[in-house]
Coordinates of C-alpha atoms in Angstrom, one line a residue:
M97 CA 0.0 0.0 -0.1
T98 CA 1.2 3.5 -0.5
T99 CA 2.3 5.0 2.6
H100 CA 1.0 8.5 3.7
A101 CA 3.0 11.2 5.8
P102 CA 2.8 9.8 9.5
A103 CA -0.1 11.1 11.8
P104 CA 0.8 13.5 14.4
T105 CA 1.4 11.9 17.7
P106 CA -1.9 12.6 20.5
Q107 CA 0.6 14.7 22.4
Q108 CA 1.7 17.1 19.5
H109 CA -2.1 16.9 18.4
A110 CA -2.9 18.3 21.9
Q111 CA 0.0 20.5 21.6
T112 CA -1.7 22.4 18.5
S113 CA -5.7 21.9 19.6
T114 CA -4.9 24.0 23.0
L115 CA -3.4 26.5 21.3
V116 CA -5.9 26.8 18.6
A117 CA -8.5 27.0 21.3
K118 CA -7.4 29.6 23.5
L119 CA -7.0 31.7 19.8
W120 CA -10.6 30.7 18.9
N121 CA -12.0 31.3 21.9
Y122 CA -11.1 34.9 21.6
C123 CA -12.9 34.8 18.9
N124 CA -15.9 35.5 21.0
V125 CA -15.2 38.6 22.3
L126 CA -13.8 40.0 19.4
R127 CA -17.6 38.7 17.8
D128 CA -19.1 42.0 20.3
N129 CA -16.7 44.2 19.1
G130 CA -18.1 43.7 15.7
L131 CA -16.0 41.0 14.2
S132 CA -17.0 38.6 12.0
T133 CA -15.2 35.1 12.4
I134 CA -13.4 35.7 8.6
E135 CA -12.3 38.9 9.7
Y136 CA -11.1 37.4 13.0
V137 CA -9.1 35.2 11.2
E138 CA -7.4 37.7 8.7
Q139 CA -6.6 39.6 11.9
L140 CA -5.4 36.4 13.4
S141 CA -3.2 35.7 10.6
Y142 CA -1.6 39.1 10.5
L143 CA -0.3 38.5 13.9
L144 CA 0.2 35.1 14.0
F145 CA 2.5 35.7 10.5
L146 CA 4.5 38.2 12.6
K147 CA 5.2 36.0 15.8
M148 CA 5.7 33.2 13.9
A149 CA 8.4 34.8 11.4
D150 CA 9.9 35.4 14.5
E151 CA 10.8 32.2 15.2
I152 CA 10.8 30.8 11.6
A153 CA 15.0 31.0 11.5
G154 CA 15.2 28.0 14.3
D155 CA 12.3 26.1 12.3
P156 CA 14.4 22.9 11.8
F157 CA 12.6 22.2 8.4
T158 CA 13.1 25.3 7.0
E159 CA 16.2 26.8 5.3
A160 CA 17.8 29.9 6.9
E161 CA 17.0 33.2 5.4
A162 CA 20.0 35.6 4.1
T163 CA 17.4 38.4 5.3
P164 CA 14.8 38.5 8.0
V165 CA 11.6 37.5 7.4
V166 CA 10.0 40.7 7.8
P167 CA 12.1 43.9 8.3
E168 CA 13.3 45.1 11.4
G169 CA 11.3 47.7 12.7
Y170 CA 7.7 46.5 11.6
D171 CA 8.5 42.8 13.0
W172 CA 7.1 41.5 16.4
K173 CA 9.9 42.9 18.4
S174 CA 8.6 46.3 17.7
L175 CA 5.2 45.1 18.3
V176 CA 5.3 43.9 21.3
S177 CA 7.8 46.9 22.8
K178 CA 4.8 48.9 23.2
K179 CA 1.0 49.3 25.2
G180 CA -2.3 50.6 24.5
H181 CA -2.5 53.4 21.6
A182 CA 1.0 53.1 20.7
L183 CA 0.8 49.4 20.0
E184 CA -2.7 49.9 18.0
E185 CA -1.1 52.9 16.2
H186 CA 2.5 50.8 15.2
Y187 CA 0.2 48.2 14.6
R188 CA -1.4 50.1 11.8
A189 CA 1.8 51.2 10.8
I190 CA 3.3 48.2 10.2
L191 CA 0.4 46.7 8.0
E192 CA 0.7 49.9 5.9
H193 CA 4.4 49.2 5.4
L194 CA 3.9 45.6 4.5
K195 CA 1.3 45.7 1.8
G196 CA 3.6 48.0 -0.5
D197 CA 6.1 45.6 -1.4
S198 CA 4.2 44.4 -4.3
G199 CA 4.9 41.2 -6.1
T200 CA 6.4 39.4 -2.9
T201 CA 5.1 36.9 -0.7
L202 CA 5.0 39.7 2.2
G203 CA 2.9 41.8 -0.5
T204 CA 1.0 39.5 -1.1
I205 CA 0.1 38.3 3.0
F206 CA -0.3 41.9 3.4
A207 CA -2.0 43.0 0.6
K208 CA -5.0 45.6 0.9
A209 CA -4.3 45.0 4.8
Q210 CA -6.4 46.9 7.6
N211 CA -6.4 46.8 11.3
R212 CA -10.0 46.0 12.2
I213 CA -9.0 45.5 16.0
T214 CA -9.9 48.9 16.7
E215 CA -10.1 48.6 20.2
P216 CA -6.4 48.8 21.8
A217 CA -7.0 46.7 24.8
L218 CA -8.3 43.8 22.6
L219 CA -5.2 44.2 20.5
E220 CA -3.1 44.3 23.5
K221 CA -4.5 41.1 25.0
L222 CA -4.4 39.3 21.7
V223 CA -0.6 40.3 21.1
V224 CA 0.8 40.1 24.7
E225 CA -1.6 37.5 26.3
L226 CA -2.9 35.2 23.7
I227 CA -0.5 35.2 20.8
G228 CA 3.1 36.3 22.4
K229 CA 3.0 34.0 25.4
E230 CA 3.4 30.6 23.4
D231 CA 6.0 29.1 21.7
W232 CA 4.6 28.2 17.9
T233 CA 7.9 26.5 17.1
V234 CA 8.3 22.7 18.6
Q235 CA 11.2 20.5 18.4
G236 CA 10.2 17.7 16.3
T237 CA 6.6 19.3 14.8
D238 CA 5.4 21.4 11.9
L239 CA 3.5 22.9 14.9
K240 CA 3.1 26.3 13.3
G241 CA 1.7 25.1 10.1
D242 CA 0.0 22.6 11.5
A243 CA -1.6 25.3 14.2
Y244 CA -2.4 27.5 11.2
E245 CA -3.7 24.5 9.4
E246 CA -6.5 24.1 11.7
L247 CA -7.2 28.0 12.5
L248 CA -8.1 27.2 8.8
A249 CA -10.2 24.4 9.7
K250 CA -12.0 26.4 12.1
G251 CA -13.0 29.2 9.8
A252 CA -14.2 26.6 7.6
E253 CA -16.3 25.5 10.1
D254 CA -18.4 28.5 10.1
T255 CA -21.0 29.0 7.3
K256 CA -22.5 32.0 8.1
T257 CA -19.7 33.7 6.9
G258 CA -19.0 31.7 3.8
S259 CA -15.0 31.1 5.2
G260 CA -15.2 27.1 4.1
Q261 CA -15.8 27.5 0.7
Y262 CA -12.3 27.6 -0.2
F263 CA -11.1 25.1 2.2
T264 CA -10.7 21.6 0.5
P265 CA -10.6 18.1 3.6
R266 CA -7.5 17.3 4.6
P267 CA -7.3 13.8 4.2
L268 CA -8.9 13.8 0.6
I269 CA -5.8 15.8 0.0
D270 CA -3.7 13.5 1.3
A271 CA -5.4 10.7 -0.7
I272 CA -5.1 12.3 -4.1
V273 CA -1.0 13.4 -3.0
D274 CA -0.3 9.5 -2.0
V275 CA -1.5 8.3 -5.2
M276 CA 0.1 10.9 -7.9
R277 CA 3.1 10.8 -5.8
P278 CA 4.8 14.0 -6.6
Q279 CA 8.4 13.3 -7.7
A280 CA 11.3 16.0 -7.1
D281 CA 11.6 17.0 -10.7
D282 CA 8.0 17.7 -11.0
T283 CA 6.7 21.6 -11.5
I284 CA 3.4 21.7 -9.4
A285 CA 0.5 24.1 -10.1
D286 CA -3.2 24.7 -8.8
P287 CA -4.8 27.0 -10.8
A288 CA -8.0 27.4 -8.0
C289 CA -5.2 26.9 -4.7
G290 CA -7.9 28.3 -2.1
T291 CA -5.8 28.5 1.6
G292 CA -2.9 26.3 -0.3
G293 CA -3.8 22.8 0.6
F294 CA -2.8 20.7 -2.3
L295 CA 0.3 22.6 -3.2
I296 CA 1.4 22.1 1.0
A297 CA 0.6 18.3 0.6
A298 CA 2.7 18.2 -2.5
H299 CA 6.0 19.7 -1.0
Q300 CA 5.6 17.8 2.0
Y301 CA 5.5 14.4 0.1
I302 CA 8.4 14.8 -1.6
R303 CA 10.3 16.1 1.5
Q304 CA 9.1 13.3 3.6
H305 CA 9.8 10.9 0.6
R306 CA 12.6 12.7 -1.9
L307 CA 14.4 14.4 0.3
K308 CA 17.6 12.6 1.1
D309 CA 18.6 12.2 -2.5
L310 CA 18.8 15.4 -3.5
T311 CA 21.2 18.2 -3.2
R312 CA 21.1 21.5 -1.3
E313 CA 20.7 23.3 -4.0
Q314 CA 18.0 20.8 -5.6
R315 CA 16.3 21.5 -2.1
R316 CA 15.3 25.2 -2.1
N317 CA 14.6 25.2 -5.7
L318 CA 11.6 22.9 -4.5
S319 CA 10.3 26.1 -2.8
R320 CA 10.8 28.5 -5.7
K321 CA 8.6 30.0 -8.4
G322 CA 8.1 28.0 -11.3
K323 CA 8.7 24.6 -9.7
I324 CA 5.7 24.8 -7.4
S325 CA 2.9 28.0 -7.8
G326 CA -1.2 28.7 -7.4
T327 CA -3.4 31.2 -8.6
E328 CA -6.1 32.6 -6.3
L329 CA -9.4 34.9 -7.7
V330 CA -9.8 36.6 -4.4
T331 CA -7.0 38.5 -2.4
G332 CA -8.1 37.7 1.3
T333 CA -7.7 34.1 -0.2
A334 CA -4.4 34.1 -1.5
R335 CA -3.3 36.0 1.7
L336 CA -3.9 33.0 3.6
A337 CA -2.6 30.7 1.4
A338 CA 0.7 32.4 0.8
M339 CA 1.4 32.9 4.9
N340 CA 0.1 29.0 5.1
M341 CA 2.8 27.8 2.3
L342 CA 5.3 30.3 4.3
L343 CA 5.0 28.9 7.3
H344 CA 5.5 25.6 6.0
G345 CA 8.9 26.6 4.9
I346 CA 7.3 27.1 1.6
G347 CA 8.8 30.3 -0.2
D348 CA 10.9 32.9 0.6
S349 CA 9.4 36.0 2.2
Q350 CA 11.3 38.7 0.5
G351 CA 11.0 36.8 -3.3
E352 CA 8.7 36.4 -5.9
S353 CA 5.4 35.2 -4.6
L354 CA 4.2 31.7 -5.3
I355 CA 0.8 32.4 -5.3
T356 CA -0.6 34.9 -8.1
V357 CA -4.0 37.0 -7.5
A358 CA -5.6 36.4 -10.6
D359 CA -8.6 34.9 -12.7
A360 CA -6.9 32.3 -14.1
L361 CA -9.3 31.5 -16.9
A362 CA -9.0 34.8 -18.3
N363 CA -5.5 33.9 -20.7
K364 CA -3.8 30.7 -21.5
P365 CA -1.2 29.2 -19.4
S366 CA 1.9 30.9 -19.8
S367 CA 3.6 27.7 -18.7
H368 CA 2.9 24.2 -18.5
Y369 CA 3.3 21.9 -15.7
S370 CA 3.9 18.2 -14.6
L371 CA 1.6 18.0 -12.2
V372 CA -1.5 19.8 -11.5
L373 CA -3.9 19.5 -8.5
A374 CA -7.0 21.3 -8.0
N375 CA -10.2 21.9 -6.6
P376 CA -12.0 24.7 -9.0
P377 CA -14.9 26.4 -7.8
F378 CA -17.7 24.8 -7.3
G379 CA -21.4 27.0 -8.6
R380 CA -22.1 26.6 -12.3
K381 CA -22.6 30.4 -13.4
S382 CA -19.2 32.0 -14.4
A383 CA -19.2 35.7 -14.2
I384 CA -17.4 35.3 -17.5
T385 CA -18.0 34.4 -21.2
V386 CA -15.3 31.7 -22.6
I387 CA -15.5 31.2 -26.3
G388 CA -13.9 28.2 -27.5
T389 CA -12.7 27.0 -30.9
D390 CA -16.4 26.2 -32.1
G391 CA -17.1 29.7 -32.1
Q392 CA -20.5 29.8 -30.1
V393 CA -21.0 32.6 -27.6
E394 CA -22.8 32.5 -24.3
K395 CA -24.3 36.0 -23.0
E396 CA -22.7 37.2 -20.0
D397 CA -21.3 40.0 -18.3
I398 CA -17.3 40.0 -19.6
S399 CA -15.9 37.8 -22.3
Y400 CA -12.5 36.8 -23.7
N401 CA -11.3 34.6 -26.5
R402 CA -9.3 30.8 -25.1
D403 CA -8.6 29.3 -28.4
D404 CA -7.0 26.6 -26.9
F405 CA -10.8 25.6 -25.5
R406 CA -12.5 23.5 -27.7
A407 CA -16.1 24.1 -26.0
T408 CA -18.3 27.6 -25.2
T409 CA -19.6 27.2 -21.7
T410 CA -20.2 29.5 -19.2
N411 CA -20.3 26.6 -16.4
K412 CA -17.1 27.0 -14.6
Q413 CA -15.9 23.7 -13.8
L414 CA -15.6 23.0 -17.8
N415 CA -13.8 25.8 -17.8
F416 CA -11.0 25.3 -15.3
L417 CA -10.9 21.5 -16.5
Q418 CA -10.5 22.7 -20.4
H419 CA -7.6 25.4 -18.1
I420 CA -6.0 22.2 -16.3
M421 CA -6.0 20.3 -19.5
S422 CA -4.0 23.2 -21.4
M423 CA -1.4 23.6 -18.3
L424 CA -0.4 19.9 -18.7
E425 CA 2.6 19.2 -20.1
T426 CA 2.9 16.6 -22.4
D427 CA 2.9 13.1 -20.2
G428 CA 1.9 16.0 -17.4
R429 CA -0.7 14.2 -15.2
A430 CA -3.2 15.9 -13.3
A431 CA -5.8 15.2 -10.3
V432 CA -9.2 17.7 -10.4
V433 CA -12.0 17.8 -7.6
L434 CA -15.2 18.2 -10.0
P435 CA -18.8 18.0 -9.3
D436 CA -21.4 15.8 -10.8
N437 CA -22.7 17.6 -13.3
V438 CA -18.9 17.8 -15.4
L439 CA -19.9 14.0 -15.7
F440 CA -23.2 14.2 -17.5
E441 CA -24.1 17.6 -18.6
G442 CA -24.7 17.6 -22.5
G443 CA -23.4 20.1 -25.0
A444 CA -20.1 21.6 -23.8
G445 CA -19.7 18.9 -21.4
E446 CA -19.8 16.1 -23.9
K447 CA -17.6 18.0 -26.2
V448 CA -14.9 18.6 -23.2
R449 CA -15.2 14.7 -22.1
R450 CA -14.8 13.2 -25.6
R451 CA -11.6 15.1 -25.7
L452 CA -10.9 14.1 -22.8
L453 CA -11.4 10.7 -23.6
R454 CA -9.6 11.0 -26.7
D455 CA -6.3 13.1 -26.7
F456 CA -5.7 12.0 -22.8
N457 CA -5.5 9.2 -20.7
L458 CA -9.0 9.4 -18.0
H459 CA -7.4 6.4 -16.3
T460 CA -9.4 6.9 -12.6
I461 CA -12.5 8.3 -11.1
L462 CA -12.8 8.5 -7.5
R463 CA -16.8 9.2 -6.8
L464 CA -16.9 11.1 -3.7
P465 CA -19.5 10.8 -0.7
T466 CA -21.7 13.8 0.5
G467 CA -21.0 15.3 3.8
I468 CA -17.5 16.2 3.6
F469 CA -17.2 19.4 1.9
Y470 CA -18.6 23.0 3.9
A471 CA -20.7 23.2 0.9
G472 CA -23.9 22.2 0.9
G473 CA -25.1 19.6 -1.4
V474 CA -22.0 18.9 -3.3
K475 CA -21.7 15.6 -5.3
A476 CA -18.0 15.5 -6.4
N477 CA -15.3 13.3 -7.5
V478 CA -11.8 13.7 -8.5
L479 CA -10.9 12.6 -12.3
F480 CA -7.2 11.8 -12.3
F481 CA -5.5 11.9 -16.4
E482 CA -2.7 12.5 -18.2
K483 CA -1.7 14.6 -21.7
K484 CA -0.5 12.3 -24.4
T485 CA 0.6 13.4 -27.7
P486 CA -1.8 12.9 -30.4
R487 CA -1.7 9.4 -32.3
A488 CA -1.3 9.6 -35.9
D489 CA -4.0 6.4 -36.3
D490 CA -6.1 9.0 -34.0
R491 CA -6.8 6.2 -31.8
P492 CA -8.0 7.4 -28.5
H493 CA -5.3 7.7 -25.3
T494 CA -7.9 6.6 -22.9
E495 CA -8.1 2.5 -23.4
K496 CA -10.0 1.7 -19.5
L497 CA -11.4 4.1 -17.4
W498 CA -11.3 2.9 -13.6
V499 CA -14.1 4.2 -11.5
Y500 CA -13.8 3.6 -7.6
D501 CA -16.9 4.4 -5.8
F502 CA -16.5 5.8 -2.9
R503 CA -20.0 7.0 -2.4
T504 CA -22.6 4.5 -2.2
A505 CA -23.0 3.5 1.9
K506 CA -20.4 5.7 2.7
H507 CA -22.2 8.1 5.7
F508 CA -20.2 11.2 6.6
T509 CA -20.9 14.4 8.3
L510 CA -18.9 17.7 8.9
K511 CA -18.6 16.6 12.9
Q512 CA -20.2 13.6 13.8
R513 CA -18.8 11.8 11.5
Q514 CA -15.9 13.2 9.7
L515 CA -13.7 12.1 6.8
R516 CA -10.6 10.7 8.0
R517 CA -7.6 9.8 6.0
S518 CA -7.9 5.9 7.3
D519 CA -11.1 5.8 4.9
L520 CA -9.5 6.1 1.8
D521 CA -6.4 3.5 2.3
D522 CA -8.4 1.0 0.5
F523 CA -8.7 3.5 -2.4
V524 CA -5.2 4.5 -2.5
E525 CA -4.3 0.5 -2.2
A526 CA -6.8 -0.3 -5.4
Y527 CA -5.1 2.7 -7.3
K528 CA -2.2 1.0 -7.8
A529 CA 0.3 4.1 -7.7
T530 CA 4.0 3.4 -8.7
D531 CA 7.4 5.1 -8.6
D532 CA 7.1 5.9 -12.4
K533 CA 4.2 8.1 -12.0
R534 CA 1.9 5.9 -13.7
P535 CA -0.8 3.9 -12.6
H536 CA 0.1 0.0 -11.9
G537 CA -0.8 -1.8 -15.0
D538 CA -2.5 -5.0 -13.0
R539 CA -4.8 -3.4 -11.1
K540 CA -8.4 -5.6 -10.4
E541 CA -11.8 -5.1 -9.5
T542 CA -12.0 -5.1 -5.6
E543 CA -13.9 -8.0 -3.7
D544 CA -16.3 -5.3 -2.4
G545 CA -17.3 -4.3 -6.1
R546 CA -15.9 -0.7 -5.5
F547 CA -13.8 -0.4 -8.1
K548 CA -14.8 -1.4 -11.7
C549 CA -13.3 -1.3 -14.9
F550 CA -15.0 0.3 -18.1
S551 CA -13.9 0.4 -21.6
Y552 CA -13.6 3.2 -24.2
E553 CA -16.3 1.4 -26.2
E554 CA -18.5 0.9 -23.1
L555 CA -18.1 5.1 -22.5
I556 CA -17.9 6.5 -25.9
A557 CA -21.2 4.2 -26.5
R558 CA -23.2 5.9 -23.8
D559 CA -25.8 8.6 -23.9
K560 CA -23.8 12.1 -24.3
V561 CA -20.5 10.0 -23.0
N562 CA -22.6 10.2 -19.6
L563 CA -19.3 9.1 -17.6
D564 CA -21.6 9.7 -14.2
L565 CA -21.2 5.7 -13.9
T566 CA -22.9 4.0 -11.1
W567 CA -23.8 0.3 -10.1
L568 CA -23.7 -0.2 -6.1
K569 CA -26.6 0.1 -4.2
D570 CA -26.7 1.2 -0.5
P571 CA -27.6 -2.2 1.1
A572 CA -29.2 0.7 4.3
L573 CA -31.7 1.0 1.7
D574 CA -33.1 -3.1 1.8
D575 CA -32.1 -3.8 5.6
A576 CA -34.0 -2.3 8.5
D577 CA -31.2 -3.6 11.1
S578 CA -28.7 -1.4 9.4
L579 CA -30.6 2.0 9.7
L580 CA -28.7 4.9 9.6
P581 CA -28.9 7.1 13.2
P582 CA -31.5 10.0 12.4
E583 CA -29.1 12.9 12.5
V584 CA -27.4 11.3 9.6
I585 CA -30.3 10.1 7.4
A586 CA -31.7 13.9 7.9
Q587 CA -27.9 15.1 7.3
E588 CA -28.2 13.5 4.0
I589 CA -31.8 14.2 3.0
V590 CA -30.4 17.8 2.9
Q591 CA -27.8 17.4 1.0
D592 CA -29.4 15.4 -1.7
L593 CA -32.2 18.3 -2.0
Q594 CA -29.4 21.1 -2.1
A595 CA -27.9 18.9 -4.7
A596 CA -31.0 18.6 -6.7
L597 CA -31.6 22.7 -6.5
N598 CA -28.4 23.2 -7.6
E599 CA -28.9 21.3 -10.9
F600 CA -32.3 22.9 -11.2
A601 CA -30.5 26.2 -10.9
A602 CA -28.6 25.1 -13.6
I603 CA -31.0 24.1 -16.4
A604 CA -32.5 27.2 -15.5
E605 CA -29.8 29.5 -16.1
A606 CA -28.8 27.4 -19.6
L607 CA -32.7 28.5 -20.2
G608 CA -32.0 32.0 -19.7
A609 CA -33.4 32.4 -16.7
E610 CA -31.9 34.8 -13.9
T611 CA -31.6 32.4 -10.8
P612 CA -30.0 32.7 -7.9
T613 CA -28.0 29.4 -6.6
P614 CA -30.5 28.0 -3.9
A615 CA -29.5 27.4 -0.2
I616 CA -30.9 24.9 2.2
N617 CA -30.9 27.4 4.9
A618 CA -28.9 24.9 7.9
E619 CA -30.1 26.7 10.9
V620 CA -33.5 26.3 9.7
T621 CA -33.2 22.4 9.6
G622 CA -31.0 22.5 12.6
L623 CA -28.4 21.0 11.1
E624 CA -24.8 21.3 10.2
S625 CA -25.0 20.4 6.9
G626 CA -21.8 22.9 5.7
G627 CA -21.2 26.2 4.1
G628 CA -23.5 27.5 1.4
A629 CA -23.4 26.5 -2.2
G630 CA -21.7 28.6 -4.3
E631 CA -18.2 29.4 -5.3
T632 CA -15.7 27.9 -3.1
T633 CA -12.3 30.4 -4.3

């Protein structure tokens, strides 16, 4: 079985959780002062970064930088030397100074930064008592990065602010990275990077599995622009990604930012990559029109031409899939989380799927269960494919598609039954990843029937090349003795209703109706059903 990164020890997890609990409890105090949860996470990010940057030189996992992470006079030491109104004024000055370094990692982190903790006493308590008294770098662990990720996860739990919309569950990320087996010579990208989870996991995999064979210079190159990079549309989310990566020892605070703030779909890729990992935005409607080589135009507010796209559509997921297909170099490989509509939607969807089967090797689909994303009503899949050189005889590159059904009879919730990395062990084993970056040739169907193979001829013969393949039945539907707990049943009813509403909204939009994306209110149902349907970026 493919090994994955060892889980934190109980002691390490307790240390992380204790620190996070202290900081998160203070969020309630600042809510009374008018801060939303997402604003608190943002302000906490600024201060945590300054404190952790003060310790980062002693991090055993990080190469020492020639220059300080934060310029002297605008660092943590300068901040804690002040109190009261002087502290608040200097904090504002720090944010103003650091956001001016455009193009660097620091510039990305502090872009458009503002102090929203306007009460000096509250700021002083956060700086001195909560953050300042803790040592965020613990020997032998990546506490600073782990704690920061846990804070992002806590923010994602707040469905009211939508802060979970850009958060991909870490167990899913780790399983995807484990089967993709990033190599030291890979160039890695995520065109919708959110908080940087895929990029961080890929980098950590290389450090754990490949580092001993690399020279010092090769190790330093792993964290440089061009080797690993992400694109994020939202400035605030890009800030979280840049900070998250830097605190995991990836990148240079004074060097070029590894995170680009831009609309990834606006232009053809300027570079090509050997490995693309992504979870593009959920939600059908795009703010743009992409005009493909088919020459069709779908009316929208903004339009631009992408002559590397074969199909014209306002479906963001289909456009991101086409964009990722363009990003890959020959023999490059990708793993992309996409909703069910990408597998069955007609028109542009059928065109994209036909091209994916013909020009690429779409070798694996992982069907995901509901209840693992903070966006409600999400039924998603992971598509694993490789880019190939067109064949002279025009034979398709996809000869066999293996589909792993991790959805049927799998029941997860965001609190009572969270997805864990071990839940995906059977899929990782069935995938049969090898050191040469390719799926193993001797795959076989699993005894539980979850892993099934389909030939190209079977796929292309399906109506509209529908790849939404199902064959298992949930035994709980027939066996009265295996009934699920009421809260799980209720949760899944909400998820199914939300998914159905999303699909009806997509149909209405396709017919020209101005229909907002519907959302079932979790507070009304009394359920923890995740974030609102819509954007994830």
